[in-house]
Structures are given as structure tokens and as C-alpha cells.
Short mmCIF file of C-alpha atoms in Angstrom, two decimals:
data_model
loop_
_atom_site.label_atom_id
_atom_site.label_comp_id
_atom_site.label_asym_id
_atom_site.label_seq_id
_atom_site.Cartn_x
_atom_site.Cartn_y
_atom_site.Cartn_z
CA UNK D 7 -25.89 46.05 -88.83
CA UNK D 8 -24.40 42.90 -87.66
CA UNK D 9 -20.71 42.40 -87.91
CA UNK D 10 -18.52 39.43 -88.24
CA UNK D 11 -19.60 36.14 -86.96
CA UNK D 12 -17.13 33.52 -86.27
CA UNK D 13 -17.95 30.03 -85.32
CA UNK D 14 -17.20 27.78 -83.03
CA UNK D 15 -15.10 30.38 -80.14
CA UNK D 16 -13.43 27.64 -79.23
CA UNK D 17 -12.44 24.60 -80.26
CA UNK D 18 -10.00 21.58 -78.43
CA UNK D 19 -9.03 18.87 -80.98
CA UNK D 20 -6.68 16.04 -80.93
CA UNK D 21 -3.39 15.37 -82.96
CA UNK D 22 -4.36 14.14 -86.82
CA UNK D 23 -8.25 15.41 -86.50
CA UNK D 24 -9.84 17.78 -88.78
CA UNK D 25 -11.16 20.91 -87.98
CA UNK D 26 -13.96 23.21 -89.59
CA UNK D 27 -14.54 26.76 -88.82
CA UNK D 28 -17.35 29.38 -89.82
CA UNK D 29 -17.22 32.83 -90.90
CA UNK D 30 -20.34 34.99 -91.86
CA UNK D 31 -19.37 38.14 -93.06
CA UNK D 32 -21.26 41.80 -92.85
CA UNK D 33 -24.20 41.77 -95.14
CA UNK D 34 -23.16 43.05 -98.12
CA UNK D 35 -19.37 42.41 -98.15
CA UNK D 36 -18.62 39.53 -100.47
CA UNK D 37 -14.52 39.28 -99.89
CA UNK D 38 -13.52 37.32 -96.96
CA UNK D 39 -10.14 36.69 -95.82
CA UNK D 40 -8.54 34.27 -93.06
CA UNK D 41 -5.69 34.89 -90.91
CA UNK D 42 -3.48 32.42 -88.63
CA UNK D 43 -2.86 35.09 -85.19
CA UNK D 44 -0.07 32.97 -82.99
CA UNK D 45 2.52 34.59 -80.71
CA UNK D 46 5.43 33.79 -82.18
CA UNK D 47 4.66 34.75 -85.97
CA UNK D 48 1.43 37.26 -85.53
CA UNK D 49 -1.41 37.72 -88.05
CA UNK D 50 -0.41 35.64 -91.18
CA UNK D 51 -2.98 35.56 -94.26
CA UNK D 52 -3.89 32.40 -94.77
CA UNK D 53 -6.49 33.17 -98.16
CA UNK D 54 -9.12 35.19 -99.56
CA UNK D 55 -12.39 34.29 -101.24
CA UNK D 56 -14.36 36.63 -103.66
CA UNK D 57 -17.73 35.71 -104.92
CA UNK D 58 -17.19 32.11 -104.04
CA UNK D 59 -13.38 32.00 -105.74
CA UNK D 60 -9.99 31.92 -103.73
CA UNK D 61 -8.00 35.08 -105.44
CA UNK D 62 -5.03 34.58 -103.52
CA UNK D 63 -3.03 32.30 -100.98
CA UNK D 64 -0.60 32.70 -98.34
CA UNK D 65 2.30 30.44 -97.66
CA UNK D 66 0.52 27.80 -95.51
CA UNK D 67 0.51 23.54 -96.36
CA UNK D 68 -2.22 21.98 -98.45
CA UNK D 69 -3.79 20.83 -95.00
CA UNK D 70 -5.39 24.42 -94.95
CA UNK D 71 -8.14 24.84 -97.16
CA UNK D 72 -10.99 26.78 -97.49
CA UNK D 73 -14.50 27.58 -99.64
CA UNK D 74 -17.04 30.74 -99.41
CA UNK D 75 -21.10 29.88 -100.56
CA UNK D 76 -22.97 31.53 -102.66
CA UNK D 77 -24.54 33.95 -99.01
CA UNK D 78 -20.76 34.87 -99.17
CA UNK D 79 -20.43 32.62 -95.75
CA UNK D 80 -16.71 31.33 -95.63
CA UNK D 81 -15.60 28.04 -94.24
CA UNK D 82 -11.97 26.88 -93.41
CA UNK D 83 -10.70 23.23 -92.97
CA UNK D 84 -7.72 22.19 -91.54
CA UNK D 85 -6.66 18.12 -91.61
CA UNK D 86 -4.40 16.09 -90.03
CA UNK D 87 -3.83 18.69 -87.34
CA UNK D 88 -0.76 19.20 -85.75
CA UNK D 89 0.22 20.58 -82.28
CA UNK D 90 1.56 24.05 -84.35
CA UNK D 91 -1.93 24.51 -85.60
CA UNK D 92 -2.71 26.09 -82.40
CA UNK D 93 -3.34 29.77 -82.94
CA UNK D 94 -6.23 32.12 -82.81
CA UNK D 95 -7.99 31.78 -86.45
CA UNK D 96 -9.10 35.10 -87.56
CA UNK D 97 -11.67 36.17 -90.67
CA UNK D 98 -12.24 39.49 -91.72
CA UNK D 99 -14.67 40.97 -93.93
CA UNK D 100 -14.66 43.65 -96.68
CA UNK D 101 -16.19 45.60 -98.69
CA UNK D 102 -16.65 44.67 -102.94
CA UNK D 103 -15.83 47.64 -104.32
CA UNK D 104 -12.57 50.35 -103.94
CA UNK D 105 -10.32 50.10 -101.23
CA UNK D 106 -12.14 49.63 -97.85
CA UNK D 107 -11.41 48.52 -94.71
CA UNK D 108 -11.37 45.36 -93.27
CA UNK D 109 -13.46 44.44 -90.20
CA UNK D 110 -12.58 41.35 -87.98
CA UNK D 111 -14.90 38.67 -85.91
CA UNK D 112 -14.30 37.44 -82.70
CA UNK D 113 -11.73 34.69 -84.20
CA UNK D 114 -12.01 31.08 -82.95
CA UNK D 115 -9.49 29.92 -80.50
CA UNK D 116 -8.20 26.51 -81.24
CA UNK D 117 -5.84 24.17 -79.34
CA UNK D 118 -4.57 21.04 -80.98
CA UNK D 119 -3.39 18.62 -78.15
CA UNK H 112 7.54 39.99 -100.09
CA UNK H 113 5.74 42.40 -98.41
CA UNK H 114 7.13 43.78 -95.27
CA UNK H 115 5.59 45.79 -91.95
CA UNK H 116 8.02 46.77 -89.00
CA UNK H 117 6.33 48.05 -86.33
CA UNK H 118 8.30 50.09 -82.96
CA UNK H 119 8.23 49.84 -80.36
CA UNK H 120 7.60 46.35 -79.40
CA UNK H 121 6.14 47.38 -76.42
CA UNK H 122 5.60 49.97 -74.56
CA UNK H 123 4.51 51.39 -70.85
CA UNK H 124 3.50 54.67 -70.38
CA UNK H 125 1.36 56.46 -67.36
CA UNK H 126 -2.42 57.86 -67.76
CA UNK H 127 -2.18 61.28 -69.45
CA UNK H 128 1.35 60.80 -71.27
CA UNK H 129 1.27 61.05 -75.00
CA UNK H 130 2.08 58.71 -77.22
CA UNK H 131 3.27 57.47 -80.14
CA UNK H 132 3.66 54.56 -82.44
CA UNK H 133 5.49 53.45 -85.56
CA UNK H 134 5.08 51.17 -88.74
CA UNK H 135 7.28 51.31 -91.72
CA UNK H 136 6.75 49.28 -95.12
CA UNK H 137 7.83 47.73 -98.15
CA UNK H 138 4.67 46.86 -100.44
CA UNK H 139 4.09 46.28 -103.81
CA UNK H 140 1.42 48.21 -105.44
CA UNK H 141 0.64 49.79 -102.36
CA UNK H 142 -2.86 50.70 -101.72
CA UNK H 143 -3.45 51.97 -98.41
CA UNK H 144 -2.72 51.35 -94.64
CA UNK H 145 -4.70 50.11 -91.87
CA UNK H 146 -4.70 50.35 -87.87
CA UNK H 147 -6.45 48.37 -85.46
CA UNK H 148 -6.18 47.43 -81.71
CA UNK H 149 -6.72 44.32 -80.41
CA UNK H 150 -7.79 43.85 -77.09
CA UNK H 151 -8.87 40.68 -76.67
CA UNK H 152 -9.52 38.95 -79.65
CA UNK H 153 -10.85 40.37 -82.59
CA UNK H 154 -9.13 43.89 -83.78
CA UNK H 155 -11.26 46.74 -83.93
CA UNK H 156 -10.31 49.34 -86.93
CA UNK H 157 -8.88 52.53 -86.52
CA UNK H 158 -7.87 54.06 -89.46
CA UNK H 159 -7.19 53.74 -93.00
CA UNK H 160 -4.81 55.76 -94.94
CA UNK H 161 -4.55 56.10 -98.79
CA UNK H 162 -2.89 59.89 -99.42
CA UNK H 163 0.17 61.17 -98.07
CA UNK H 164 0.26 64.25 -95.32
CA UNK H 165 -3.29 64.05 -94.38
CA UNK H 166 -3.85 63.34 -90.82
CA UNK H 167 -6.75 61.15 -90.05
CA UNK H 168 -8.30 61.86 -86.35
CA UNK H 169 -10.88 60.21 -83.93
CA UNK H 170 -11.19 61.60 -80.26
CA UNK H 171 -7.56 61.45 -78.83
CA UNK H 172 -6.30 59.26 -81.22
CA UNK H 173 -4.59 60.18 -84.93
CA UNK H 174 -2.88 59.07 -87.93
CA UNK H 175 -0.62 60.11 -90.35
CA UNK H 176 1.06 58.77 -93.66
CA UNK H 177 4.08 59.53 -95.35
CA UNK H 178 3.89 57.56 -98.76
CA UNK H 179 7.63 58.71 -99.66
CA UNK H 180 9.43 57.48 -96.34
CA UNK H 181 7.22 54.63 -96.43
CA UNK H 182 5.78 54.82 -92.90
CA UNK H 183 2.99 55.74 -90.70
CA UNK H 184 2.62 56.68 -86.72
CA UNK H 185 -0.62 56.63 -84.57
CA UNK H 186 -0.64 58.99 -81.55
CA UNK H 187 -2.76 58.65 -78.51
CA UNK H 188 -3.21 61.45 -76.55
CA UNK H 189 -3.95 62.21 -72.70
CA UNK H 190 -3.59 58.02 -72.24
CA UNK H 191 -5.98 56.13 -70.37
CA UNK H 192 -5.81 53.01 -68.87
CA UNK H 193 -8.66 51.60 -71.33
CA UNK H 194 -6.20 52.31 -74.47
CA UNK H 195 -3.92 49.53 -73.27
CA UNK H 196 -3.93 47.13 -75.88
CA UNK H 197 -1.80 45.92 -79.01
CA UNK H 198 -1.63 48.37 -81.74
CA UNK H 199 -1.43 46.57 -85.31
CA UNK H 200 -0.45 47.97 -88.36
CA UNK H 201 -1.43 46.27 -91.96
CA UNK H 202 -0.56 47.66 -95.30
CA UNK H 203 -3.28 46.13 -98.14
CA UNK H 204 -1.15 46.11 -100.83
CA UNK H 205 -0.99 43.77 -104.53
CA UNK H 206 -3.75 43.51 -106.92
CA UNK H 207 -6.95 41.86 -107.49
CA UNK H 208 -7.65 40.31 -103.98
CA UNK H 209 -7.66 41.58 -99.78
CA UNK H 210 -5.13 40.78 -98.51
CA UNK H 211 -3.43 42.31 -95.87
CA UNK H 212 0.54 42.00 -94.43
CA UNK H 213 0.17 42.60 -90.54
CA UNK H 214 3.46 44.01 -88.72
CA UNK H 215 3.89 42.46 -84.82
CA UNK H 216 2.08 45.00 -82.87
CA UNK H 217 2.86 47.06 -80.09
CA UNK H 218 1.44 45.88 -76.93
CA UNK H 219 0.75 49.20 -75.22
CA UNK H 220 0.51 49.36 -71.22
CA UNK H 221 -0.93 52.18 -69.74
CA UNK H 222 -0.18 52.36 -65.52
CA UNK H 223 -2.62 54.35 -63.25
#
């Protein structure tokens, strides 16, 4: 069973650029979540999409946006980056029913310079 | 707001000591626990704990939950240099959506 697949790994963009990443979660699991991972502040929850609707939001600016498809596939946008945007981006997957665990993919590395 | 302390910060121990590692909480609607370890990038899952006082094991590492304190600890036993790593703790809490409040870790170091 294939697990998380995040895309690109890595990613180098330039001040005021936008960025798009890609998140295919394990077959099956329709709720995917994004997390910001940076030194200073950690993991930070960034959203959650279920069946193609955001259910909840974490304290991050309008520049950070997201959708999920109807294949449950998640994508995240960022605009006008900033130099702070740097961080290791993080999705996880989980399961639709209960309380499950979350499982993580690789996470996509991106530096804003 | 949801809150996740983890201690220590970090931590360096030699191959064979035992060890272990704390997270407290404050959660709304609490609905279970989570740990992972992150070694490089993505962090792998450990454990997830819904009930109080039962102690969830794999190999040399375990888990415990104590719903009334509000905390958790993971022990690692007989260390090895491969379990260096940073421990994370997450409590899933709320209602209607995943998401998950991530204390800072403890970066675990584990000398020959």
C-alpha cells in the first residue's frame, strides 16, 4: 500500500513568487491535513480538507491557501512569498472514519530567498 | 487554545540506558494522543492512545496515558544508536475535522 506522496522535495523560490505543492494521500483516506514544520515554532496546522471541503484552519495569513480534488489529492498555494515562508511543509493523511492515526509524507522543503 | 509541553528538550543518553520522555496537555474535547519520531523528514507513527492506564508496546519502545493528569510518557528501552531522533507528541483534539496540536519534540541523542 503506498503511503504519502508529497511533491516537489524541494523547492527554491524568490521573494513575492507563488508556490504550489502536492499531496496524494493513502488510498482510501479522504482527510488531509497540512502542517508548517520550522525550527523556531515546530509543526503548526496550517488546514484540513475532507471530501474536497476545508473543515478547519489554523492561524496562518490569507496568502496560504489550499483545495483537495475529488481523488482526495490535496494542493497548497502560497503567494507573495516571504523570506519566513521557509519551513519544511508537511501533509498527513487519515483515515474517514473514528479516530485514527495520522500518517505523514516526505514533506517538501522550501526556501524562499 | 490547545496546548502540548513536551520534556525534556533534549536529551543524550548512552546505548543500552533507558529512557524516558514526557508530554503534558490541555485540549478541548480530547480525543486521543499520538507519537511519532522524526528522523529526517517525515514522522513515522508510534502510537496512539485513547483510554487511560493501558500501556501500548512495540519492541523496546512503550506508551502510556494518564487522561486525569493530562499527560503521556514514551520509554525506550536498551537504547540504540538508531533511536536517535526527535520524539513528537500531538494530541487530536476538537470536533468535526484532523487536526492535530504538535508539542516541540525531544531531540534524542544516543552516544556509542
Amino acid at each position: 500500500k503506498a503511503g504519502v506522496t508529497q511533491t516537489p522535495r524541494y523547492l527554491i523560490k524568490t521573494r513575492g513568487q507563488q508556490v504550489t505543492l502536492s499531496c496524494s494521500p493513502i488510498s482510501g483516506h479522504r482527510s488531509v491535513s497540512w502542517y508548517q514544520q520550522t525550527p523556531g515554532q515546530g509543526l503548526q496546522f496550517l488546514f484540513e480538507y475532507f471530501s474536497e471541503t476545508q473543515r478547519n484552519k489554523g492561524n496562518f495569513p490569507g496568502r496560504f491557501s489550499g483545495r483537495q480534488f475529488s481523488n482526495s489529492r490535496s494542493e497548497m498555494n502560497v503567494s507573495t512569498l516571504e523570506l519566513g515562508d521557509s519551513a519544511l511543509y508537511l501533509c498527513a493523511s487519515s483515515g474517514s472514519f473514528g479516530v485514527t492515526e495520522a500518517f505523514f509524507g516526505q514533506g517538501t522543503r522550501l526556501t524562499v530567498v | 487554545e490547545d496546548k502540548v509541553v513536551q520534556s525534556p528538550l533534549s536529551l543524550v543518553v548512552h546505548e543500552g540506558d533507558t529512557v524516558t520522555l514526557n508530554c503534558s496537555y490541555e485540549v478541548t474535547n480530547f480525543r486521543s494522543l499520538l507519537w511519532y519520531k522524526q528522523e529526517k523528514k517525515a514522522p513515522t507513527f508510534l502510537f496512539m492512545l485513547t483510554s487511560s492506564g493501558i500501556e501500548k508496546k512495540s519492541g523496546r519502545l512503550s506508551s502510556i496515558l494518564d487522561k486525569k493528569e493530562l499527560f503521556s510518557i514514551l520509554n525506550i528501552t536498551a537504547t540504540q544508536t538508531g533511536d536517535s531522533a526527535i520524539y513528537l507528541c500531538a494530541v487530536l483534539g476538537g470536533a468535526g475535522s484532523y487536526q492535530l496540536t504538535f508539542g516541540k519534540g525531544t531531540k534524542l541523542s544516543v552516544i556509542p
